[in-house]
Each structure stands twice: as C-alpha cells, then as structure tokens.
PDB file of C-alpha atoms and ligand atoms in Angstrom:
ATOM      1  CA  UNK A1115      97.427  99.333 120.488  1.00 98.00           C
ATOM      2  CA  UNK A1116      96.454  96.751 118.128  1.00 98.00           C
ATOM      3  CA  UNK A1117      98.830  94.851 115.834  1.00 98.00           C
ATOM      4  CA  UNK A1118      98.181  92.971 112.332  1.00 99.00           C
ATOM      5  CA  UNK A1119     100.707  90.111 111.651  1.00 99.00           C
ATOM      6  CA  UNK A1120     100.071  88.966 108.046  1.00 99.00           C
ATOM      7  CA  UNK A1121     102.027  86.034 106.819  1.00 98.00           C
ATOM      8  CA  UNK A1122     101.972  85.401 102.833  1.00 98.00           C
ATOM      9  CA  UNK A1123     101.751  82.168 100.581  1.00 98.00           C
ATOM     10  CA  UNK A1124     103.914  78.880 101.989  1.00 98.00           C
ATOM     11  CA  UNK A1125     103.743  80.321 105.398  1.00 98.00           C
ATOM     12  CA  UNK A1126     101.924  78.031 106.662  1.00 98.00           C
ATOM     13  CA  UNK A1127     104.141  74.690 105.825  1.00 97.00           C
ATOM     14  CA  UNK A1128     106.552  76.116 108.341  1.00 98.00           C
ATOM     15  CA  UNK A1129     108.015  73.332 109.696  1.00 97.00           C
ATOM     16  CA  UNK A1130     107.028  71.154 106.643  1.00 97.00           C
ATOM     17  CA  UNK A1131     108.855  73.417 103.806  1.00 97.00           C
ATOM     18  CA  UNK A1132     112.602  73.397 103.208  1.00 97.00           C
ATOM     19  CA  UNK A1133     113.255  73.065 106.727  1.00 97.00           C
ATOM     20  CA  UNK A1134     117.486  73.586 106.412  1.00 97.00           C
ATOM     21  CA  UNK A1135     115.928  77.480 105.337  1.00 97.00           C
ATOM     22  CA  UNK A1136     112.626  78.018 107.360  1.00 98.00           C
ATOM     23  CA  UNK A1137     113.757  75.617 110.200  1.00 96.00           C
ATOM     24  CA  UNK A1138     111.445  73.046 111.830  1.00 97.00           C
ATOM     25  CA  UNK A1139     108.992  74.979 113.937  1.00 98.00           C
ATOM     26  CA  UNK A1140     105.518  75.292 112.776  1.00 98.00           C
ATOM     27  CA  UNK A1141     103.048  78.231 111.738  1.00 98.00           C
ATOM     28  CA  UNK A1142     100.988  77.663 114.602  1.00 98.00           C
ATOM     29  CA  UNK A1143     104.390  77.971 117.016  1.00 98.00           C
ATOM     30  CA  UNK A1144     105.096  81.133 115.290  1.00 98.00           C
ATOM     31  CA  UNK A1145     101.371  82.352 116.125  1.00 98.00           C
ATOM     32  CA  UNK A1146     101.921  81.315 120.239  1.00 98.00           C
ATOM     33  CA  UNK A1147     105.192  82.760 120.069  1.00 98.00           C
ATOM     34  CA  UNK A1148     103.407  86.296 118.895  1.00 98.00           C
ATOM     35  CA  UNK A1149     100.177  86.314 120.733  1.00 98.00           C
ATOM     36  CA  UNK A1150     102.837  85.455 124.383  1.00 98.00           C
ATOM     37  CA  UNK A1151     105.147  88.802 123.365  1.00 98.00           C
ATOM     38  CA  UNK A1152     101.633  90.949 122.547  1.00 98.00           C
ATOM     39  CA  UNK A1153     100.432  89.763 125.502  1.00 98.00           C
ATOM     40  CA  UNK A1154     103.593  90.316 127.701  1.00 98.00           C
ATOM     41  CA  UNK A1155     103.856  93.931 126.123  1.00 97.00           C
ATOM     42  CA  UNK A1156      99.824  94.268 126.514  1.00 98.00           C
ATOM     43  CA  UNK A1157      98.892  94.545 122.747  1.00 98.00           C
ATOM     44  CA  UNK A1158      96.059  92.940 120.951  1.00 98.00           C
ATOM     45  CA  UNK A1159      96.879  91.571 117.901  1.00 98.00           C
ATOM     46  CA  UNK A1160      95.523  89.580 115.325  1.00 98.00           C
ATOM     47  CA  UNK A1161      97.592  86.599 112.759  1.00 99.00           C
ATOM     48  CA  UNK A1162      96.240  86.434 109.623  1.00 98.00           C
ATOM     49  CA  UNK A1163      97.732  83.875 107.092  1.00 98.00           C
ATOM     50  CA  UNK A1164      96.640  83.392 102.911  1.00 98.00           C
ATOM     51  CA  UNK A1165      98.587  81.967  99.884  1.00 98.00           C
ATOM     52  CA  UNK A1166      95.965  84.343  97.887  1.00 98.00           C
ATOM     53  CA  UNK A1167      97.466  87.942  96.853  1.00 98.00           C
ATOM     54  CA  UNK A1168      93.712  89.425  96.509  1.00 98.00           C
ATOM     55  CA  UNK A1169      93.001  87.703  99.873  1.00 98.00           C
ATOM     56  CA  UNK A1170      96.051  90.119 101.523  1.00 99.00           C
ATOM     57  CA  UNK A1171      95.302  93.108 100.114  1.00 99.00           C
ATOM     58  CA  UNK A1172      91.796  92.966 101.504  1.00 98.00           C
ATOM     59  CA  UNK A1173      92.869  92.267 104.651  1.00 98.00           C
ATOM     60  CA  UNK A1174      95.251  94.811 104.667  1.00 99.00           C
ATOM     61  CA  UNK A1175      92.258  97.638 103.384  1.00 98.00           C
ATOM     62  CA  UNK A1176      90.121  96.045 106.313  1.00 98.00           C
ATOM     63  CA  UNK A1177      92.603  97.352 108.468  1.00 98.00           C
ATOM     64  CA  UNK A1178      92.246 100.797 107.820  1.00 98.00           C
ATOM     65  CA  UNK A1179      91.769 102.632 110.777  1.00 98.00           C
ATOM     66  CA  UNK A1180      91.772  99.640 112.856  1.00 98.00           C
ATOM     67  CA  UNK A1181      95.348  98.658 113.511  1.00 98.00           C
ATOM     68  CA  UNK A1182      98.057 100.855 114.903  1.00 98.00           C
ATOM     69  CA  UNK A1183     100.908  98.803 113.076  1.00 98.00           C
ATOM     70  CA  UNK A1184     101.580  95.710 110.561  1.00 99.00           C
ATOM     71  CA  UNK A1185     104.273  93.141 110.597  1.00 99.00           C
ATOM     72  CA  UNK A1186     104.011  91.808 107.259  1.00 99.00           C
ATOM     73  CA  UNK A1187     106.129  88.573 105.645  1.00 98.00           C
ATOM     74  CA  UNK A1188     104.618  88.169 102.295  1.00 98.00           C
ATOM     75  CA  UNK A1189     106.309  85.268 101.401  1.00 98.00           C
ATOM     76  CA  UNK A1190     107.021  84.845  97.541  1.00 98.00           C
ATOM     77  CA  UNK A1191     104.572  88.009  96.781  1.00 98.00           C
ATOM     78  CA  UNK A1192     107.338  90.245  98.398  1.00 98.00           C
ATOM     79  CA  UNK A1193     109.180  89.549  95.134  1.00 98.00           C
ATOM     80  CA  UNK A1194     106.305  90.480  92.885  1.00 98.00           C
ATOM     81  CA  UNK A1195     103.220  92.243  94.220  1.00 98.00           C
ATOM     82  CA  UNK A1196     102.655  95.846  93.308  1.00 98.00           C
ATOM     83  CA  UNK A1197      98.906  95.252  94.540  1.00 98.00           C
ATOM     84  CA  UNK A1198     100.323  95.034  98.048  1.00 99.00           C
ATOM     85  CA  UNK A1199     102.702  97.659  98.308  1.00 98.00           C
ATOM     86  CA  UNK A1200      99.479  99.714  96.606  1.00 99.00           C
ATOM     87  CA  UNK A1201      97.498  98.446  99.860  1.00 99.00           C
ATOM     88  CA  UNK A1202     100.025  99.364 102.275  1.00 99.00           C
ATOM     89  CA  UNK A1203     100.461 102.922 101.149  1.00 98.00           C
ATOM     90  CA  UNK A1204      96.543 103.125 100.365  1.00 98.00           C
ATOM     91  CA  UNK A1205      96.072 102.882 104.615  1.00 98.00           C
ATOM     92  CA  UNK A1206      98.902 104.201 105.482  1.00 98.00           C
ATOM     93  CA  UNK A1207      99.690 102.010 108.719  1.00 98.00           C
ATOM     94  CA  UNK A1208     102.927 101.924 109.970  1.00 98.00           C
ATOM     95  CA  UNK A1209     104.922  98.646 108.635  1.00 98.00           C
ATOM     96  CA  UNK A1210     107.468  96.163 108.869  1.00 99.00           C
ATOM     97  CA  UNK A1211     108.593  93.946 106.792  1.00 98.00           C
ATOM     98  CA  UNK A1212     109.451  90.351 108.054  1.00 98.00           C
ATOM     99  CA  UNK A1213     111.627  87.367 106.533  1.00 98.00           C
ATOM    100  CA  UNK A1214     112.935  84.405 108.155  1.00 98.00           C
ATOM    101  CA  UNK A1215     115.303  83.521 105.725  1.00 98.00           C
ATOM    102  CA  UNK A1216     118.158  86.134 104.830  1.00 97.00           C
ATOM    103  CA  UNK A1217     116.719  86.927 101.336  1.00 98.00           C
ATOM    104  CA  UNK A1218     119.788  89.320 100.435  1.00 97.00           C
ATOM    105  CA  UNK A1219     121.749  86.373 100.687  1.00 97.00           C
ATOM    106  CA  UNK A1220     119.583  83.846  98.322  1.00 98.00           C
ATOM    107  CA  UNK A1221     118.716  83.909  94.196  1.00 97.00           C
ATOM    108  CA  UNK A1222     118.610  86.973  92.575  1.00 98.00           C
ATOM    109  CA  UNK A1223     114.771  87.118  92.034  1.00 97.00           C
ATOM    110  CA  UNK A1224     114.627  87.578  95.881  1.00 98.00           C
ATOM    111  CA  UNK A1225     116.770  90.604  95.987  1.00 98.00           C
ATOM    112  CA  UNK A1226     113.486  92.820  94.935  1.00 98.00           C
ATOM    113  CA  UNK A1227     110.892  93.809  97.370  1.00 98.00           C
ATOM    114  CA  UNK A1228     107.940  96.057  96.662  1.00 98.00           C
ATOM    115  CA  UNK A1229     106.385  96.361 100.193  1.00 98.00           C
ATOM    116  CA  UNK A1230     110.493  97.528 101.329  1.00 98.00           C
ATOM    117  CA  UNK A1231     109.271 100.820  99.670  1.00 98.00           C
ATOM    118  CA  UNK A1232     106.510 101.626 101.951  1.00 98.00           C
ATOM    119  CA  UNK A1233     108.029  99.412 105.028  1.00 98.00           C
ATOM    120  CA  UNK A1234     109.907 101.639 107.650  1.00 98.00           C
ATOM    121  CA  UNK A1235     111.679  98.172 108.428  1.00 98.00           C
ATOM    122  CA  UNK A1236     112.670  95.546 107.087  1.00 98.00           C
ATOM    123  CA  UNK A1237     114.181  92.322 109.581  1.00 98.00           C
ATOM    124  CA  UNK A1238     115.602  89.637 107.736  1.00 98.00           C
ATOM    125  CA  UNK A1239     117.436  86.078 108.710  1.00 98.00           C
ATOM    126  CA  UNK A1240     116.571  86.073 112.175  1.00 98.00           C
ATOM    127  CA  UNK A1241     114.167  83.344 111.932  1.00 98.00           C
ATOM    128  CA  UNK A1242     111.023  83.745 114.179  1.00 98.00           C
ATOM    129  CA  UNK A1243     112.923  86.207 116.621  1.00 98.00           C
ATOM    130  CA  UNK A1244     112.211  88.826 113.254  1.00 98.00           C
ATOM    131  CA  UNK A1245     108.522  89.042 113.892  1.00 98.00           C
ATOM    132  CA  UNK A1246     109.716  89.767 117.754  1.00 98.00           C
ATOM    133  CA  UNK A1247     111.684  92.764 116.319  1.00 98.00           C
ATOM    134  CA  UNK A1248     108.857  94.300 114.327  1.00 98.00           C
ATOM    135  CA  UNK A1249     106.300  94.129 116.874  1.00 98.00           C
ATOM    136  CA  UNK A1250     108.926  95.888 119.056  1.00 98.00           C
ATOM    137  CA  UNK A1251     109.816  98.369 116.659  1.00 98.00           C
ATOM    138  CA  UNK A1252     106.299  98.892 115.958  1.00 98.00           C
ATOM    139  CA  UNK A1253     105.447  99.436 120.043  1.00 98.00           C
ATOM    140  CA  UNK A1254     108.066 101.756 119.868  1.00 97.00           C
ATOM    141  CA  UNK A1255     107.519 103.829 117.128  1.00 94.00           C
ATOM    142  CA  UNK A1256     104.140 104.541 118.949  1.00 66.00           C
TER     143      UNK A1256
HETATM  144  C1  LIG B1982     110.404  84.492 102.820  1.00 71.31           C
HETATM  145  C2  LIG B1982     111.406  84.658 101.685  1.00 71.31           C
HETATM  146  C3  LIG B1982     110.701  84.619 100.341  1.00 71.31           C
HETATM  147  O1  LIG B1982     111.645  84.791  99.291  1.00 71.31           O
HETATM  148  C4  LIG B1982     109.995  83.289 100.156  1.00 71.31           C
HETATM  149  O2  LIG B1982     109.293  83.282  98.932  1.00 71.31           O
HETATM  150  C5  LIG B1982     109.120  82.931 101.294  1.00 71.31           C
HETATM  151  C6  LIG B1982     109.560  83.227 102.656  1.00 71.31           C
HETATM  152  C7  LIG B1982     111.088  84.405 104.205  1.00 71.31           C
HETATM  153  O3  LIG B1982     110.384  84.504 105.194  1.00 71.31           O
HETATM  154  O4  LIG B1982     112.296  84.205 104.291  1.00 71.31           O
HETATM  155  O5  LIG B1982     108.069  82.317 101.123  1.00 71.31           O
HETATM  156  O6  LIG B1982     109.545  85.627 102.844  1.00 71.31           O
END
C-alpha cells in the first residue's frame, strides 16, 4: 500500500508560524513522525509539501493510479480551492482531510472546506497525532 501525505501553503514554517496554534515542532518532525508509523504499519509513503495551488493539483493527478490513499492538509487552500477538490474527485483516491488546528473553532472564513466534499474524513485539532489518524483510517479502509 502506498500513501501520499500532501501538506499545503505555510506548512512548512511549522514550528516557526504562530506557534500558540501550530505548536513548536517542525515540518521536517512531522515528516519522521509519518515515515516511523508507515514504516511500523509497513506502508510506503511519500510527503510532498508546496505553497503553490497548481503545484498540488499536479501532484495529486500524478498520483493517479499510484497511491492507494491521501492524507491531505491544504493549509489556507482548504478554504478556497475548487481546483483541488476537482483533482481529488478527478483520481478518485481515497482521502482524508488533515488540520492541526481545530478550524471549526477559529474565524469564520475557515469554517468552509472544499476538499471535506470529496474527503471520507476529516481530523481536526489533534495536532500532528491527526495525520496518525488518517493514515490509520486510510490502512483500514483498505
Ligand atoms: C490549517 C488550518 C488552515 O485554516 C490554515 O490556513 C493553515 C493550517 C491547519 O492545519 O490547522 O494553514 O490547515
């Protein structure tokens, strides 16, 4: 089984960014904390990080027929992009949606998410443990 964990714009100042929301642990801990549980559950999977929306939906059509599940936080495109809820549905891979932060709880213009209509999960406020959960329920559904 093979697993595509795609983290959105901002993403990658984990640790630097707002760190009383995202907390202080960086991108590249959240990547060794997700290769350790693929590799404990004997998955591949692959981390793929861009603050470019055209960037993400290519990577997400690259996956077509190559990945058995994503885990997807899009960061700040969540709240806007119909170009990757159109990419999600276009390959049709089983997906979860990730945030760390519990967006139902924040500003109104985080209370939309496109990718929540082709998602079959979405974890949210649970910090890094959330991308845990999706790759779990993502093993599972398999
Ligand atoms: C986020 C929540 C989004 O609203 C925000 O734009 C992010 C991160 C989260 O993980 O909590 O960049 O997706």
């Amino acid at each position: 089984m093979k697993i595509l964990v795609i983290n959105g714009p901002n993403l990658n100042m984990l640790g630097i960014r707002e760190k009383h929301i995202y907390g202080d642990k960086t991108y590249a801990s959240l990547v060794k904390l997700i290769k350790g549980k693929a590799k404990e559950k004997g998955v591949k999977v692959k981390c793929y990080q861009s603050n470019y929306e055209g960037a993400i939906v290519t990577e997400i059509q690259k996956a077509y027929q190559k990945f058995d599940g994503i885990v997807i936080n899009p960061g700040a495109y969540t709240h806007t992009s119909v170009a990757i809820l159109d990419a999600l549905k276009a390959v049709n891979i089983p997906t979860v949606e990730v945030h760390i932060s519990a967006v139902n709880e924040r500003e109104d213009f985080r209370q939309i998410s496109f990718v929540k209509n082709f998602a079959f999960l979405t974890v949210t406020g649970k910090g890094f443990d959330g991308y845990i959960e999706a790759m779990d329920a993502i093993i599972n559904k398999n």
